[in-house]
Coordinates of C-alpha atoms in Angstrom, one line a residue:
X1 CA 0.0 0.0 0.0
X2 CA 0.9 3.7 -0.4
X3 CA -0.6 7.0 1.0
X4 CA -3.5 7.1 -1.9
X5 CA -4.9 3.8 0.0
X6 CA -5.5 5.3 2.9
X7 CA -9.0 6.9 3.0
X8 CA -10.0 2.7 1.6
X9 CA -7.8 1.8 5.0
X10 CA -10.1 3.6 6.8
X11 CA -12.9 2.2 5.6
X12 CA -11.7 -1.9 6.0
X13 CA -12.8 -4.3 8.5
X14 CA -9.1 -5.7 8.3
X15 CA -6.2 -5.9 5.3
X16 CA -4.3 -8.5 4.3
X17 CA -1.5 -8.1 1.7
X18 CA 0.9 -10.0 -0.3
X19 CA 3.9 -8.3 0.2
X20 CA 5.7 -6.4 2.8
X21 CA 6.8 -6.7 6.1
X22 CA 6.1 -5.5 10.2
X23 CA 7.4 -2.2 9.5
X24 CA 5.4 -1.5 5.9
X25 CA 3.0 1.3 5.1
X26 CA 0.3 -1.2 5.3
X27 CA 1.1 -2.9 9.1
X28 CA 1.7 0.8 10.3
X29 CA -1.0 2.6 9.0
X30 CA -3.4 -0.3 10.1
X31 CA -1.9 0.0 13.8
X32 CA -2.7 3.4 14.0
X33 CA -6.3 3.2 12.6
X34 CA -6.7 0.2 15.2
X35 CA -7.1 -3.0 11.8
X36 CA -6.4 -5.8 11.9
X37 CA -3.7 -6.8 9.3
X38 CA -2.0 -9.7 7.7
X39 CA 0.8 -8.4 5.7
X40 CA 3.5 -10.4 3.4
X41 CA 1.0 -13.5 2.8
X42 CA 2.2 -14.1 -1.0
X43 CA -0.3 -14.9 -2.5
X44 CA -3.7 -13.7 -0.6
X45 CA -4.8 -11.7 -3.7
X46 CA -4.9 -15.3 -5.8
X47 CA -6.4 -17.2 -2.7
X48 CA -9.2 -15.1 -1.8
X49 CA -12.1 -13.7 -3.7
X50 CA -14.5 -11.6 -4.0
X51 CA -18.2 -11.9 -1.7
X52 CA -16.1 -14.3 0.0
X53 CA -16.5 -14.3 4.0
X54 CA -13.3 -14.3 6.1
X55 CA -12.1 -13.9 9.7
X56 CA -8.4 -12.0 10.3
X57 CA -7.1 -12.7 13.6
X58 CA -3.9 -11.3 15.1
X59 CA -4.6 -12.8 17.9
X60 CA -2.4 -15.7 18.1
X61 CA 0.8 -14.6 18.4
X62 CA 3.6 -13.4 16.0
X63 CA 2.4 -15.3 12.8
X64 CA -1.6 -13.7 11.8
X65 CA -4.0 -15.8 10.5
X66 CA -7.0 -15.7 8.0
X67 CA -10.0 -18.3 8.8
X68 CA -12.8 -19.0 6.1
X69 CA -16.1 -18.3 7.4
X70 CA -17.0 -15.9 10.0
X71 CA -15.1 -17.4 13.6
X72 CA -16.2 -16.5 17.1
X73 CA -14.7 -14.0 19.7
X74 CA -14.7 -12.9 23.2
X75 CA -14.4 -9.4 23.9
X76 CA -12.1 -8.3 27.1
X77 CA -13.1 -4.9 28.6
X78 CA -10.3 -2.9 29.8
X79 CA -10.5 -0.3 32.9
X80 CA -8.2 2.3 32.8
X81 CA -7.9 2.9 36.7
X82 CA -6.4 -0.3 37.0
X83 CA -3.5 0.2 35.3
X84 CA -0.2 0.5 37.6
X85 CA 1.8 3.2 38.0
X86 CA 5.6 2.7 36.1
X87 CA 9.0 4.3 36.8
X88 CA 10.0 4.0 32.9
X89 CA 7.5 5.3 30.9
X90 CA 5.6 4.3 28.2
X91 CA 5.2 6.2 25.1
X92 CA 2.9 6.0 21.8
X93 CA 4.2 5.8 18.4
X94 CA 1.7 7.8 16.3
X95 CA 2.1 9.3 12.3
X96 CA -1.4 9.7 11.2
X97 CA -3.2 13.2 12.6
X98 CA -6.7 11.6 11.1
X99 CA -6.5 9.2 14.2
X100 CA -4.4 10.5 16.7
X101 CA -7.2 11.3 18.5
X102 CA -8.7 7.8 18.5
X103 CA -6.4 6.8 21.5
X104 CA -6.5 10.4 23.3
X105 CA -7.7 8.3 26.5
X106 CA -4.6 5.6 26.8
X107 CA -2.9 7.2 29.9
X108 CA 0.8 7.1 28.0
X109 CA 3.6 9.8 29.0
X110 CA 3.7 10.7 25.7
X111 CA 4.8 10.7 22.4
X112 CA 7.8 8.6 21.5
X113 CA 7.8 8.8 18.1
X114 CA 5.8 11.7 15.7
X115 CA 6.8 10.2 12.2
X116 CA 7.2 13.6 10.0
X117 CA 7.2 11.9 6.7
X118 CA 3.6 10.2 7.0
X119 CA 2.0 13.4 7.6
X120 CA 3.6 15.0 4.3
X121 CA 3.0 11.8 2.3
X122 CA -0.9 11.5 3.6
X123 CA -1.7 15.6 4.2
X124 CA 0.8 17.8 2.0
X125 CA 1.1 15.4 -0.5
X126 CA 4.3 17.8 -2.3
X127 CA 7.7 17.2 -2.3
X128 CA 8.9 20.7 -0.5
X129 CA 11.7 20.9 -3.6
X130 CA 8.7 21.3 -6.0
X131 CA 7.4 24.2 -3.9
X132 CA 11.1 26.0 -3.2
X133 CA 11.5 25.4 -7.0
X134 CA 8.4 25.3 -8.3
X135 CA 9.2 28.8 -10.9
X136 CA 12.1 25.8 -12.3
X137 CA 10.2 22.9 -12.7
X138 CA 10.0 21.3 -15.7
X139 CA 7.1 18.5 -15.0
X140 CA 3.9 20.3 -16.4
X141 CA 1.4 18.4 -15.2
X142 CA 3.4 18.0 -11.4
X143 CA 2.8 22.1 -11.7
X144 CA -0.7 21.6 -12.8
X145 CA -1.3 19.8 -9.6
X146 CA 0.8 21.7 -7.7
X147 CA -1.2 24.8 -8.5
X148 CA -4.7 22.9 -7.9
X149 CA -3.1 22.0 -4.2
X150 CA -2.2 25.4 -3.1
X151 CA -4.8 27.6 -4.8
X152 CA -5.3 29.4 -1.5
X153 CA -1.9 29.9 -1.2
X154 CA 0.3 32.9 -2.5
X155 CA 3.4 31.7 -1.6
X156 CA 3.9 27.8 -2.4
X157 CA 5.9 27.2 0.2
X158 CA 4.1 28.4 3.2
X159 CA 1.3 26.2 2.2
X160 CA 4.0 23.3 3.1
X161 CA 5.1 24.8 6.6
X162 CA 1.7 25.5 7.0
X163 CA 0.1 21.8 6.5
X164 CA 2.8 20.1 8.1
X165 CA 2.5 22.5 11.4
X166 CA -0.9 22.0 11.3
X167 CA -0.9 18.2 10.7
X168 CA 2.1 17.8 13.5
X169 CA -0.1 20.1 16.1
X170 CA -3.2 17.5 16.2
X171 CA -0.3 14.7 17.2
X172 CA 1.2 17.4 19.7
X173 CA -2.2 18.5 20.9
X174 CA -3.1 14.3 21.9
X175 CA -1.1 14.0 25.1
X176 CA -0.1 17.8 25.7
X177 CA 1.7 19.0 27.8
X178 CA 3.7 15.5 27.9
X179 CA 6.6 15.1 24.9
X180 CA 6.0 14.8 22.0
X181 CA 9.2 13.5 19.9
X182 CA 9.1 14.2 16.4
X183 CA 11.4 12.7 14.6
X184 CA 12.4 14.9 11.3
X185 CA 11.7 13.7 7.4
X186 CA 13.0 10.2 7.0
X187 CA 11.6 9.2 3.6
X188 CA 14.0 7.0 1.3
X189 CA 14.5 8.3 -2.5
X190 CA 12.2 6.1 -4.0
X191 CA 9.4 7.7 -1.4
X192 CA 10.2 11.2 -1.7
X193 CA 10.2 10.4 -5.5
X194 CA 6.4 9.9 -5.4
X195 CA 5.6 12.7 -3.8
X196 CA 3.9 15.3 -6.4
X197 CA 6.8 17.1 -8.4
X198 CA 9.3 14.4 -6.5
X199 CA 11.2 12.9 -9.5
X200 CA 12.9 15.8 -10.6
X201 CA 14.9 16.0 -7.2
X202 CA 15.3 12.4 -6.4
X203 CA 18.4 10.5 -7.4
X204 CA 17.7 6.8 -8.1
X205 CA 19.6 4.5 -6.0
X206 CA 19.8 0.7 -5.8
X207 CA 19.4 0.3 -2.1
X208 CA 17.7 3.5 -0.9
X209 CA 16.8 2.1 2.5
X210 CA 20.9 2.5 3.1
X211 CA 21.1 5.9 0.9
X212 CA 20.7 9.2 0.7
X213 CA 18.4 9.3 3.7
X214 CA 17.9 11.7 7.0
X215 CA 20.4 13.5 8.4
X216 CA 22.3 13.3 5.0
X217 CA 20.1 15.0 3.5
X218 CA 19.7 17.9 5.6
X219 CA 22.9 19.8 5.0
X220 CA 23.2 18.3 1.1
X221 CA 22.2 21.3 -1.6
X222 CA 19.9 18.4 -2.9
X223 CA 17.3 19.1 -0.1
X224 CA 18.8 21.7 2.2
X225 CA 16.4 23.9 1.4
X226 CA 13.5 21.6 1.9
X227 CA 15.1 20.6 5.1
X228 CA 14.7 24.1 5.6
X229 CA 11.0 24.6 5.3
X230 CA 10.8 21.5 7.9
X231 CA 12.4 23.8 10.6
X232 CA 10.0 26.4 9.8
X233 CA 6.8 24.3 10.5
X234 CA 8.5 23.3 13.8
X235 CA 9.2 26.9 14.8
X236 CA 5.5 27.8 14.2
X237 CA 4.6 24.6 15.9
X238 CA 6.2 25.7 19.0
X239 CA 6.5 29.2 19.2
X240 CA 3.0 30.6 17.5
X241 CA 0.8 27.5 18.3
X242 CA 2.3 27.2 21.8
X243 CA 3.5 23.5 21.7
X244 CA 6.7 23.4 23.7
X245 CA 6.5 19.9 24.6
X246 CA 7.7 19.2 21.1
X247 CA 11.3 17.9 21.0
X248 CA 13.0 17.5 17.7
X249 CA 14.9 13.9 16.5
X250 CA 17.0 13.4 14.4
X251 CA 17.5 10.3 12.0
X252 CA 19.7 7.8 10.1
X253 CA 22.8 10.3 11.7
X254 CA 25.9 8.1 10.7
X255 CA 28.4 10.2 12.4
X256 CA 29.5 12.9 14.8
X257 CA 30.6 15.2 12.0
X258 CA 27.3 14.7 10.7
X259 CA 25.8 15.7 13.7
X260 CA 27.4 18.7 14.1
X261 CA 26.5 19.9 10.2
X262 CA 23.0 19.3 11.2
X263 CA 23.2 20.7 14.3
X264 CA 24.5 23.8 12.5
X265 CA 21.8 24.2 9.5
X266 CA 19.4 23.9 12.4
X267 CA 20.3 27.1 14.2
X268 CA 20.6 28.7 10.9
X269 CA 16.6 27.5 10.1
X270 CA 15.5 29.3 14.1
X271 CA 16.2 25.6 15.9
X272 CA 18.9 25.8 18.4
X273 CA 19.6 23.5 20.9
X274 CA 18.5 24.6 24.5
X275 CA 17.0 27.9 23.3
X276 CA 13.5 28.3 25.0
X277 CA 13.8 24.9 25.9
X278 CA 13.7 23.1 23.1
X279 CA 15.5 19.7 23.0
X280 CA 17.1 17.4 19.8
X281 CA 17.3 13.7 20.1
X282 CA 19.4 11.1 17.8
X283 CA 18.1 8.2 16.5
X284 CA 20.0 5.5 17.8
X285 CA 19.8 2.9 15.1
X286 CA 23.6 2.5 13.2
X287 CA 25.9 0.7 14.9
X288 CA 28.2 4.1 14.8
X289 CA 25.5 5.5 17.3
X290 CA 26.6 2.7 19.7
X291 CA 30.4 2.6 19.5
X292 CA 30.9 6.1 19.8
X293 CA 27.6 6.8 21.7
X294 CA 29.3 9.1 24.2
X295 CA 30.5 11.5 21.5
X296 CA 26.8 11.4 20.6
X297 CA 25.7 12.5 23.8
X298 CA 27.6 15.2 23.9
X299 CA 26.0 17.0 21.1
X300 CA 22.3 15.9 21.4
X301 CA 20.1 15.4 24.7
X302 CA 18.7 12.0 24.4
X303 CA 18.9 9.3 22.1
X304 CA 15.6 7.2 20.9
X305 CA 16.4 2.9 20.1
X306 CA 15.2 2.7 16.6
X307 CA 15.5 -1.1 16.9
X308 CA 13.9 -2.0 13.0
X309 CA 17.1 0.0 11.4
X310 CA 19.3 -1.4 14.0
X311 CA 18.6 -5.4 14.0
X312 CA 18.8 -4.6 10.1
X313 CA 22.3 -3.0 10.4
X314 CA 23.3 -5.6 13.3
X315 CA 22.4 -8.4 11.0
X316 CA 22.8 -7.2 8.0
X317 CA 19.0 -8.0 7.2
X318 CA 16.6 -6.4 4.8
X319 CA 13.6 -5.4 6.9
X320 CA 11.3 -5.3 4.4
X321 CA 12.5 -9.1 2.8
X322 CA 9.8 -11.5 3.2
X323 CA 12.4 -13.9 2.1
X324 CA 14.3 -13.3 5.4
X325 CA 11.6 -12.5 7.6
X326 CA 12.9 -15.3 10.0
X327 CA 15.8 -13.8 10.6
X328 CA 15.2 -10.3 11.8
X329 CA 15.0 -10.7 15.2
X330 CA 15.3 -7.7 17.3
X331 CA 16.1 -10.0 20.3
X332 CA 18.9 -11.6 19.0
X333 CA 21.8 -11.7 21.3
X334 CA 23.7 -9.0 19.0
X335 CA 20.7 -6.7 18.7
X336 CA 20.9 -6.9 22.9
X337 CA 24.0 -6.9 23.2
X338 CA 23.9 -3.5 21.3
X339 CA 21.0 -2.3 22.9
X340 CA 22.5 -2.8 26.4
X341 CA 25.7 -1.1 25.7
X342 CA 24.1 2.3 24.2
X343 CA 21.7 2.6 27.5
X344 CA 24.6 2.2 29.5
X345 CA 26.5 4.1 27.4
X346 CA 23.8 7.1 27.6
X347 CA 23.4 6.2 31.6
X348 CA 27.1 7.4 32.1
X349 CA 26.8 10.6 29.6
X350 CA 24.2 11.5 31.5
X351 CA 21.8 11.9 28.0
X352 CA 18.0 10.6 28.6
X353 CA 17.9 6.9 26.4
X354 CA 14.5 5.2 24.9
X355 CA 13.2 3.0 22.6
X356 CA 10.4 3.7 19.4
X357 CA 11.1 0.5 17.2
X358 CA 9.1 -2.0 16.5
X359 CA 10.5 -4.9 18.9
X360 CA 8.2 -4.1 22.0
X361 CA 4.9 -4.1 20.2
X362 CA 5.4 -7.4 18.4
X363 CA 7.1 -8.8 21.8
X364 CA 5.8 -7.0 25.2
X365 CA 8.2 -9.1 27.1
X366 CA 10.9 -7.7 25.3
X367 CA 10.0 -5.0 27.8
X368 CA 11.2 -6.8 30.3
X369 CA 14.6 -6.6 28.9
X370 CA 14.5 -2.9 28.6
X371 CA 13.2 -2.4 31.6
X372 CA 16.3 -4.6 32.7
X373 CA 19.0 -2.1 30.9
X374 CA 17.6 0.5 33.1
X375 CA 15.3 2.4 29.6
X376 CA 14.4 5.5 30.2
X377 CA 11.4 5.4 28.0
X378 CA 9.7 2.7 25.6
X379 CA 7.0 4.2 23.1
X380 CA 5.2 1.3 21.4
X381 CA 2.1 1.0 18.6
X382 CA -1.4 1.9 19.9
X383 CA -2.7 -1.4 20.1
X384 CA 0.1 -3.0 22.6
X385 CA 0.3 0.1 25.0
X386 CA -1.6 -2.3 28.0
X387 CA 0.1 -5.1 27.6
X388 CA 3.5 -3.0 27.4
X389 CA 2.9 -1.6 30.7
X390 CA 1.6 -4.4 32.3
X391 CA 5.3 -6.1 31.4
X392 CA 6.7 -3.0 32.1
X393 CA 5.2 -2.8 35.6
X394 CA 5.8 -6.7 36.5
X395 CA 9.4 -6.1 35.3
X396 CA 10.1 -3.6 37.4
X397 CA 8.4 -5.2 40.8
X398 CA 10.5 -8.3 40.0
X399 CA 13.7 -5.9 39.9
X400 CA 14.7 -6.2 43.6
X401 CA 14.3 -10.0 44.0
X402 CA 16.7 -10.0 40.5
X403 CA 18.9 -8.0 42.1
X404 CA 19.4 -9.9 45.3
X405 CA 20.1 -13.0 42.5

């Protein structure tokens, strides 16, 4: 699936795909919206048909399952109140502003992870190099479009800072005045490309998913400027519309050199580092984050676990490869072992440390082992926030009898 589907997603008792993975458009989308899903089947599309009646349960653990016939279910009722209180909190995950507000009443501590890119992709639908260039491009009908999406708009590009501030605020607005971490653009080429005048500024890569991607792209003429209008939406996010408990993250940041160019385009875009409060976070999720984590620290004030991109750089596993499906596994022993060592790592620098990938909403007792590394934070899907914190909360009870061990 791709951002067109959505307003069908919305509409779907449940989806079921051929293709893709636990961290595809489809299985995130479909989290946030509260579906059911079954992605990377193969060959569902040839097996099913249409008027045909079928169940899609999730419910059975890590493999998802599609019944013929309509099946039974039990219902549990969840209350609230009698939830326990945890020392590490427990964030949400959220992208799409449409349902942010379906899970305003899940008592989290925040948002762990505000994924930029899915609002542009679903709301401002524009690559921001079309706008900033727009008098230059040379795709006709892109412009045509272009010009139908901003008709109320004199000046192209503030209808991108504007939709993006606006998308962002309803994310900021669910669990204010707790964080909200949102994490900067981190669309691959071949995404950005299929934005509306996208192909003109894209370069075409063989493996985009290790390519030009976040923080490289921030400082690089190629998008600088787009980069740029990003900063923008964030400084009218906090400053105009009042949302100071937005902090800024920053992705796919390779090295501490890096880090310190983006650091620097930042202040020149309005976003500086401590000024009226404002916080930056690295993603944690290149092994480079790890081994020189304390460098890291130094220039940013917390790191967030981005534990797809990490297993996939530990391993050296496509994520999205249904081929090797069975062997990404965010708890195996290397993925730990590297996971342990940055928490520590942060611990000593004195920089906050959390989690946003996938790992603990697919596993809840991986919890357990965060909660073991001493985690700051874990931010996890929607749909496994309770049973999160209820592995959270048992973990952390069960601490001093481990510690006597």
């Amino acid at each position: 699936t791709d951002p067109d589907w959505v307003p069908i997603m919305k509409k779907a008792a449940a989806i079921i795909t051929d293709h893709g993975g636990r961290t595809s458009h489809a299985a995130i989308v479909s989290r946030e919206l509260g579906l059911t899903a079954v992605v990377g089947t193969g060959n569902a599309t040839h097996v099913l048909h249409t008027d045909q009646d079928v169940t899609v349960s999730c419910a059975e653990g890590d493999q998802g399952f599609v019944y013929e016939g309509s099946a039974k279910f039990e219902v549990d009722e969840l209350d609230i109140a009698t939830l326990p209180e945890t020392r590490t909190k427990v964030m949400l995950n959220l992208a799409n502003p449409a349902a942010a507000f379906n899970w305003w009443r899940i008592p989290a501590d925040g948002v762990g992870l505000a994924r930029m890119e899915f609002v542009v992709t679903e709301q401002v639908r524009v690559h921001p190099m079309a706008l900033v260039r727009y008098d230059s491009l040379k795709d006709e009908a892109a412009k045509a479009e272009i010009d139908a999406i901003t008709i109320n708009y004199d000046d192209k590009t503030e209808y991108f800072i504007d939709t993006l501030s606006r998308g962002l605020a309803r994310i900021a607005a669910v669990v204010h005045p707790k964080p909200v971490i949102i994490r900067m653009s981190d669309f691959k080429t071949n995404e950005y490309a299929g934005l509306v005048g996208g192909r003109e500024f894209e370069p075409d890569e063989e493996n985009p998913m290790i390519g030009f991607r976040g923080a490289s792209r921030y400082y690089s003429p190629r998008y600088r400027e787009g980069f740029a209008l990003e900063c923008r939406a964030i400084q009218r996010l906090r400053n105009e519309m009042g949302f100071k408990n937005v902090v800024v993250m920053i992705p796919f940041c390779r090295s501490v050199k890096e880090a310190d160019k983006v650091l620097e385009v930042m202040v020149e875009n309005g976003l500086r580092r401590g000024e009226d409060g404002l916080e930056v976070y690295v993603m944690c999720e290149i092994p480079s984050n790890v081994i020189l984590a304390d460098a890291f620290a130094r220039r940013f004030d917390g790191f967030s676990i981005g534990s797809n991109d990490l297993t996939q750089l530990t391993l050296g596993v496509d994520r999205d490869s249904e081929e090797l499906a069975g062997l990404f596994d965010e708890q195996d022993e290397a993925v730990e072992w590297m996971i342990s060592s940055v928490i520590g790592a942060a611990h000593k620098a004195g920089a906050k440390i959390g989690l946003c990938g996938q790992a603990p909403s697919d596993h809840p007792e991986f919890a357990r082992f965060l909660v073991g590394c001493g985690i700051n934070s874990i931010s996890v899907t929607p749909d496994s926030f309770f049973a999160v914190k209820r592995h959270v909360a048992e973990a952390e009870a069960d601490e001093p009898a481990l510690k006597q061990a």
